[in-house]
Amino acid sequence: MPPVIEFTAPPLPHYIISGFSPIPAGGKHPSRKNIGAFDLLVVTRGCLYVGEEDRRYEITEGHALILRPDSYHYSYAECQEECLHYWLHFQILGDWRVIEDEEYYLHHGRYSEGEVQGYISPPPFETTPYTVALPQFTKLAQPKKLAEVIDELNEMSRHIHRAGVRLKQQALFQEVIILLSASLGSTAPSPQSACAERAASYLREHYREPFSAQKLGESINFHPVYIARCMQKVFGCSPSAYLLRLRIDQAKLLLIRTDLPVERIAEEVGFNQAAYFTASFTRMEGLSPRKYRQRFAWNKN
C-alpha cells in the first residue's frame, strides 16, 4: 500500500507553480531525481505509469499521486492513449515525514492510556502546531472540485503581476491540501472504528450523566466488553477514561469563562464529589482547578 505524507503546521505548504498537460499515446512522464519540491499529479483522462524508487503507480482518471522532493521518480511505461493531467509543484517549509499507511491508521487519532491519565493540555489561547496527513497515492474524493481549484490557480498565474494575486494563490492552494487530506479519510471505517466513534459520540453528548457501561452498550447496540476493546484500540483508553478526559476539558472551559465556584463546576460536568473532581483535575493538568483559574482566566478588571 502507498505511504502517507504527514507534516506539521504552521507553517502551511507553499504553492509554487502548476499547469495542465496532455501526453500523447506513446509519450511518458519525465524522469527526475531530487527536484527539491513536491510534484502533485492529477489525471483526468488516460493513465500515467510513474514509479518512485521501488514503488510503481498507475495513475488513472480521478486519481492523484504526490512525488517526493527527495526521491527518484521515473516513467516505467508509455501511455497507451492520450493522457490529460494536472501537475502542481509545492513545498512544505516545516517538518514532514513519510509513514506507511498501516502505521498511520494504527496511530491516527489515538493517545495511550498513560497520556489520558497524565495528559497536560496546552494553556488556553495559545497557538499550538498540528499535523496534516496527505495520501501519497489516492482515488480522489472530489476529483472535479480539485480540477476546478487547480484551473483557478493556473488562471491566477496569468495575472501574477497584479497586487494581491500571490497571496490569493497561497490561500486557494490550501483548498488543494484540504481536498487531498479529505481523500485520505474517504475509505469506509473499520467496524472497530465505527463502534468506538459511536461510543465516543454518545459520551460527548451525555458526559454530565453518571457513567454506566451497560447503558452505553444498550444505547449504541454493542456489548460493553466489545465497546471497551474497540475504544482501547482506536483511542488508546477505556470508555471511563475517555469520559474523564471529556469532563476535565469541559471543566477547564467553565473555569476560564465563568465565575462559578469549583464545587458547582464539578457538578456541572458530571462529578458527584468535588473532592474527586479536584483530585482528578490536579492529576491530569498538573495544578488544582483554583490555580488553573488564577493562571488562565481573563483579567476582568
Short mmCIF file of C-alpha atoms in Angstrom, two decimals:
data_model
loop_
_atom_site.label_atom_id
_atom_site.label_comp_id
_atom_site.label_asym_id
_atom_site.label_seq_id
_atom_site.Cartn_x
_atom_site.Cartn_y
_atom_site.Cartn_z
CA MET A 1 0.00 0.00 0.00
CA PRO A 2 1.20 3.56 -0.72
CA PRO A 3 2.53 5.59 2.21
CA VAL A 4 1.17 8.74 3.84
CA ILE A 5 2.89 12.12 3.89
CA GLU A 6 2.41 13.79 7.26
CA PHE A 7 3.52 17.35 8.02
CA THR A 8 3.36 19.78 10.91
CA ALA A 9 1.59 23.13 10.54
CA PRO A 10 2.17 26.01 10.86
CA PRO A 11 3.81 26.85 8.50
CA LEU A 12 1.39 25.77 5.79
CA PRO A 13 2.55 24.25 2.49
CA HIS A 14 3.65 26.79 -0.13
CA TYR A 15 2.32 26.79 -3.71
CA ILE A 16 4.99 27.23 -6.41
CA ILE A 17 3.53 26.63 -9.88
CA SER A 18 1.01 24.42 -11.68
CA GLY A 19 -0.22 23.56 -15.15
CA PHE A 20 -2.30 21.27 -17.33
CA SER A 21 -0.53 18.99 -19.82
CA PRO A 22 -1.54 16.42 -22.45
CA ILE A 23 0.77 13.49 -23.10
CA PRO A 24 0.16 11.75 -26.43
CA ALA A 25 -0.08 8.00 -26.86
CA GLY A 26 3.44 6.63 -26.68
CA GLY A 27 4.61 9.52 -24.51
CA LYS A 28 5.93 9.36 -20.95
CA HIS A 29 6.12 11.47 -17.83
CA PRO A 30 9.67 12.86 -17.43
CA SER A 31 12.11 11.08 -15.12
CA ARG A 32 13.79 13.26 -12.47
CA LYS A 33 15.74 12.97 -9.27
CA ASN A 34 15.77 15.14 -6.12
CA ILE A 35 13.87 18.04 -7.70
CA GLY A 36 13.55 19.82 -4.35
CA ALA A 37 9.77 20.24 -4.41
CA PHE A 38 6.69 18.03 -4.16
CA ASP A 39 5.06 17.24 -7.51
CA LEU A 40 1.31 16.57 -7.45
CA LEU A 41 -0.05 14.69 -10.49
CA VAL A 42 -3.83 14.55 -11.07
CA VAL A 43 -5.05 12.54 -14.07
CA THR A 44 -8.34 13.45 -15.75
CA ARG A 45 -8.11 11.08 -18.74
CA GLY A 46 -5.97 8.09 -19.65
CA CYS A 47 -3.25 6.66 -17.43
CA LEU A 48 0.24 7.68 -16.33
CA TYR A 49 2.73 4.97 -15.40
CA VAL A 50 5.02 6.54 -12.82
CA GLY A 51 7.43 4.99 -10.36
CA GLU A 52 9.17 6.42 -7.33
CA GLU A 53 12.18 4.49 -6.05
CA ASP A 54 10.93 0.88 -5.74
CA ARG A 55 7.18 1.63 -6.00
CA ARG A 56 5.16 1.79 -9.21
CA TYR A 57 1.82 3.53 -9.70
CA GLU A 58 -0.84 3.50 -12.40
CA ILE A 59 -2.45 6.94 -12.14
CA THR A 60 -5.82 6.65 -13.86
CA GLU A 61 -8.69 9.13 -14.20
CA GLY A 62 -9.75 10.54 -10.83
CA HIS A 63 -6.52 9.53 -9.08
CA ALA A 64 -3.63 11.60 -7.75
CA LEU A 65 -0.01 10.91 -6.87
CA ILE A 66 2.39 13.09 -4.88
CA LEU A 67 6.04 12.65 -5.87
CA ARG A 68 8.52 13.46 -3.12
CA PRO A 69 11.21 16.15 -3.45
CA ASP A 70 13.99 13.86 -2.22
CA SER A 71 13.41 10.80 -4.40
CA TYR A 72 13.99 9.46 -7.89
CA HIS A 73 10.81 9.20 -9.95
CA TYR A 74 10.52 7.85 -13.45
CA SER A 75 8.13 6.61 -16.12
CA TYR A 76 8.16 2.83 -16.49
CA ALA A 77 5.73 2.52 -19.42
CA GLU A 78 4.38 4.57 -22.32
CA CYS A 79 0.87 6.00 -22.29
CA GLN A 80 -1.48 3.69 -24.20
CA GLU A 81 -3.70 6.61 -25.19
CA GLU A 82 -3.62 10.37 -24.81
CA CYS A 83 -3.31 11.22 -21.14
CA LEU A 84 -4.55 14.52 -19.70
CA HIS A 85 -3.25 15.54 -16.30
CA TYR A 86 -2.67 18.46 -13.97
CA TRP A 87 0.69 18.95 -12.31
CA LEU A 88 1.41 21.17 -9.33
CA HIS A 89 4.66 21.88 -7.52
CA PHE A 90 4.57 22.82 -3.85
CA GLN A 91 6.91 22.92 -0.91
CA ILE A 92 6.48 22.06 2.76
CA LEU A 93 8.62 24.52 4.70
CA GLY A 94 8.09 22.89 8.10
CA ASP A 95 8.68 19.35 9.35
CA TRP A 96 7.33 16.44 7.32
CA ARG A 97 7.77 12.68 7.16
CA VAL A 98 6.62 9.68 5.15
CA ILE A 99 4.99 6.81 7.01
CA GLU A 100 3.40 3.59 5.83
CA ASP A 101 -0.38 3.69 5.71
CA GLU A 102 -0.68 0.81 8.19
CA GLU A 103 1.29 2.79 10.76
CA TYR A 104 -0.78 5.91 10.10
CA TYR A 105 -4.10 4.14 10.56
CA LEU A 106 -2.75 2.33 13.61
CA HIS A 107 -1.87 5.55 15.45
CA HIS A 108 -4.09 8.22 13.88
CA GLY A 109 -6.32 9.87 16.43
CA ARG A 110 -5.04 7.87 19.40
CA TYR A 111 -3.32 8.51 22.66
CA SER A 112 -2.06 5.99 25.16
CA GLU A 113 -3.70 5.19 28.48
CA GLY A 114 -0.83 6.88 30.27
CA GLU A 115 -1.31 10.04 28.23
CA VAL A 116 -5.02 10.04 29.03
CA GLN A 117 -4.37 9.74 32.75
CA GLY A 118 -1.48 12.22 32.88
CA TYR A 119 -2.07 14.45 29.88
CA ILE A 120 -1.42 18.15 30.44
CA SER A 121 -3.32 20.32 27.98
CA PRO A 122 -1.63 23.36 26.46
CA PRO A 123 -2.55 26.71 28.00
CA PRO A 124 -5.74 28.23 26.57
CA PHE A 125 -5.48 30.82 23.78
CA GLU A 126 -2.02 29.54 22.82
CA THR A 127 -1.34 28.58 19.20
CA THR A 128 -0.09 25.02 19.01
CA PRO A 129 1.17 23.05 15.97
CA TYR A 130 -0.93 20.29 14.49
CA THR A 131 -0.33 17.58 11.89
CA VAL A 132 -1.91 17.14 8.46
CA ALA A 133 -1.76 13.86 6.55
CA LEU A 134 -1.89 13.52 2.76
CA PRO A 135 -2.20 10.22 0.88
CA GLN A 136 0.75 9.85 -1.48
CA PHE A 137 -1.46 7.95 -3.93
CA THR A 138 -5.25 8.05 -3.79
CA LYS A 139 -8.57 7.90 -5.56
CA LEU A 140 -9.82 11.45 -5.08
CA ALA A 141 -12.99 12.02 -3.10
CA GLN A 142 -13.82 15.12 -5.20
CA PRO A 143 -11.82 14.97 -8.46
CA LYS A 144 -13.89 17.59 -10.29
CA LYS A 145 -13.60 20.05 -7.41
CA LEU A 146 -9.82 19.59 -7.26
CA ALA A 147 -9.55 20.15 -11.02
CA GLU A 148 -11.57 23.36 -10.69
CA VAL A 149 -9.28 24.66 -7.95
CA ILE A 150 -6.11 23.93 -9.95
CA ASP A 151 -7.69 25.56 -13.02
CA GLU A 152 -8.23 28.68 -10.95
CA LEU A 153 -4.64 28.59 -9.71
CA ASN A 154 -3.44 28.31 -13.32
CA GLU A 155 -5.59 31.28 -14.34
CA MET A 156 -4.20 33.36 -11.47
CA SER A 157 -0.68 32.73 -12.74
CA ARG A 158 -1.53 34.72 -15.88
CA HIS A 159 -2.12 37.76 -13.68
CA ILE A 160 0.72 37.23 -11.20
CA HIS A 161 1.91 40.81 -11.76
CA ARG A 162 -1.24 42.18 -10.11
CA ALA A 163 -1.20 43.16 -6.47
CA GLY A 164 -2.52 40.53 -4.11
CA VAL A 165 -2.55 37.65 -6.60
CA ARG A 166 0.27 35.71 -4.93
CA LEU A 167 -1.48 35.90 -1.57
CA LYS A 168 -4.75 34.73 -3.14
CA GLN A 169 -2.92 31.83 -4.76
CA GLN A 170 -1.46 30.69 -1.45
CA ALA A 171 -4.87 30.93 0.22
CA LEU A 172 -6.55 28.99 -2.60
CA PHE A 173 -3.82 26.34 -2.57
CA GLN A 174 -4.85 25.39 0.96
CA GLU A 175 -8.10 24.16 -0.61
CA VAL A 176 -5.98 21.69 -2.60
CA ILE A 177 -4.44 20.45 0.65
CA ILE A 178 -7.88 20.09 2.23
CA LEU A 179 -9.23 18.12 -0.74
CA LEU A 180 -6.22 15.79 -0.75
CA SER A 181 -6.45 15.27 3.00
CA ALA A 182 -10.17 14.50 2.70
CA SER A 183 -9.37 11.74 0.21
CA LEU A 184 -7.30 10.01 2.88
CA GLY A 185 -10.36 9.61 5.08
CA SER A 186 -12.78 8.72 2.30
CA THR A 187 -12.47 4.96 2.83
CA ALA A 188 -15.07 3.28 4.98
CA PRO A 189 -14.07 2.97 8.64
CA SER A 190 -13.43 -0.45 10.14
CA PRO A 191 -16.15 -1.99 12.34
CA GLN A 192 -13.97 -1.34 15.40
CA SER A 193 -13.53 2.33 14.47
CA ALA A 194 -17.25 2.74 13.81
CA CYS A 195 -18.09 1.25 17.22
CA ALA A 196 -15.52 3.41 19.01
CA GLU A 197 -16.72 6.58 17.26
CA ARG A 198 -20.35 5.84 18.15
CA ALA A 199 -19.39 5.28 21.78
CA ALA A 200 -17.34 8.48 21.84
CA SER A 201 -20.22 10.44 20.31
CA TYR A 202 -22.60 9.10 22.97
CA LEU A 203 -20.19 10.00 25.76
CA ARG A 204 -19.70 13.53 24.39
CA GLU A 205 -23.46 14.02 24.39
CA HIS A 206 -24.07 12.51 27.85
CA TYR A 207 -20.89 13.40 29.74
CA ARG A 208 -22.87 15.07 32.57
CA GLU A 209 -24.71 11.82 33.34
CA PRO A 210 -23.42 9.03 35.61
CA PHE A 211 -21.39 6.52 33.61
CA SER A 212 -22.84 3.08 33.03
CA ALA A 213 -21.14 0.61 30.70
CA GLN A 214 -24.43 -1.29 30.37
CA LYS A 215 -26.38 1.83 29.43
CA LEU A 216 -23.70 2.79 26.91
CA GLY A 217 -23.93 -0.67 25.34
CA GLU A 218 -27.72 -0.55 25.16
CA SER A 219 -27.67 2.93 23.61
CA ILE A 220 -25.40 2.02 20.68
CA ASN A 221 -26.32 -1.69 20.43
CA PHE A 222 -22.90 -3.17 21.23
CA HIS A 223 -21.75 -5.34 24.13
CA PRO A 224 -19.87 -3.30 26.78
CA VAL A 225 -16.84 -5.60 26.54
CA TYR A 226 -16.65 -5.10 22.76
CA ILE A 227 -17.03 -1.33 23.17
CA ALA A 228 -14.18 -1.22 25.66
CA ARG A 229 -11.98 -3.28 23.33
CA CYS A 230 -12.75 -1.00 20.36
CA MET A 231 -12.14 2.23 22.28
CA GLN A 232 -8.87 0.87 23.61
CA LYS A 233 -7.77 0.06 20.06
CA VAL A 234 -8.91 3.32 18.45
CA PHE A 235 -8.44 5.89 21.25
CA GLY A 236 -5.99 4.05 23.46
CA CYS A 237 -8.20 4.24 26.55
CA SER A 238 -11.28 2.78 28.18
CA PRO A 239 -14.72 4.43 27.92
CA SER A 240 -14.45 5.65 31.53
CA ALA A 241 -11.02 7.23 30.89
CA TYR A 242 -12.36 8.88 27.72
CA LEU A 243 -15.30 10.26 29.72
CA LEU A 244 -12.98 11.59 32.42
CA ARG A 245 -10.95 13.48 29.81
CA LEU A 246 -14.16 14.99 28.40
CA ARG A 247 -15.31 16.15 31.82
CA ILE A 248 -11.96 17.73 32.68
CA ASP A 249 -11.85 19.58 29.35
CA GLN A 250 -15.36 20.96 29.91
CA ALA A 251 -14.39 21.98 33.45
CA LYS A 252 -11.42 23.93 32.09
CA LEU A 253 -13.73 25.96 29.86
CA LEU A 254 -16.04 26.75 32.77
CA LEU A 255 -13.12 27.74 34.99
CA ILE A 256 -11.95 30.23 32.40
CA ARG A 257 -15.26 31.58 31.09
CA THR A 258 -17.40 31.71 34.24
CA ASP A 259 -17.23 32.74 37.89
CA LEU A 260 -18.94 29.56 39.07
CA PRO A 261 -17.41 28.09 42.23
CA VAL A 262 -15.33 24.95 41.81
CA GLU A 263 -17.93 22.83 43.59
CA ARG A 264 -20.63 23.93 41.12
CA ILE A 265 -18.36 23.30 38.13
CA ALA A 266 -17.69 19.78 39.38
CA GLU A 267 -21.42 19.18 39.48
CA GLU A 268 -21.97 20.74 36.04
CA VAL A 269 -19.53 18.39 34.33
CA GLY A 270 -20.78 15.21 35.99
CA PHE A 271 -18.77 14.74 39.21
CA ASN A 272 -20.75 13.73 42.29
CA GLN A 273 -17.96 14.73 44.68
CA ALA A 274 -15.99 17.97 44.43
CA ALA A 275 -13.01 16.37 46.18
CA TYR A 276 -12.77 13.65 43.50
CA PHE A 277 -13.06 16.31 40.80
CA THR A 278 -10.22 18.33 42.32
CA ALA A 279 -8.02 15.26 42.69
CA SER A 280 -8.69 14.13 39.09
CA PHE A 281 -8.16 17.61 37.69
CA THR A 282 -4.88 18.06 39.55
CA ARG A 283 -3.58 14.68 38.42
CA MET A 284 -4.38 15.33 34.76
CA GLU A 285 -3.49 19.02 34.48
CA GLY A 286 -0.66 19.33 36.98
CA LEU A 287 -2.37 22.02 39.06
CA SER A 288 -5.60 22.43 41.02
CA PRO A 289 -8.79 23.89 39.50
CA ARG A 290 -8.38 27.11 41.52
CA LYS A 291 -4.76 27.58 40.44
CA TYR A 292 -5.74 26.80 36.84
CA ARG A 293 -8.37 29.56 37.00
CA GLN A 294 -5.89 32.02 38.52
CA ARG A 295 -3.34 31.31 35.80
CA PHE A 296 -5.55 31.30 32.72
CA ALA A 297 -8.77 33.21 33.37
CA TRP A 298 -9.17 36.59 31.70
CA ASN A 299 -8.41 39.63 33.85
CA LYS A 300 -11.82 41.24 34.24
CA ASN A 301 -10.67 44.39 35.97
#
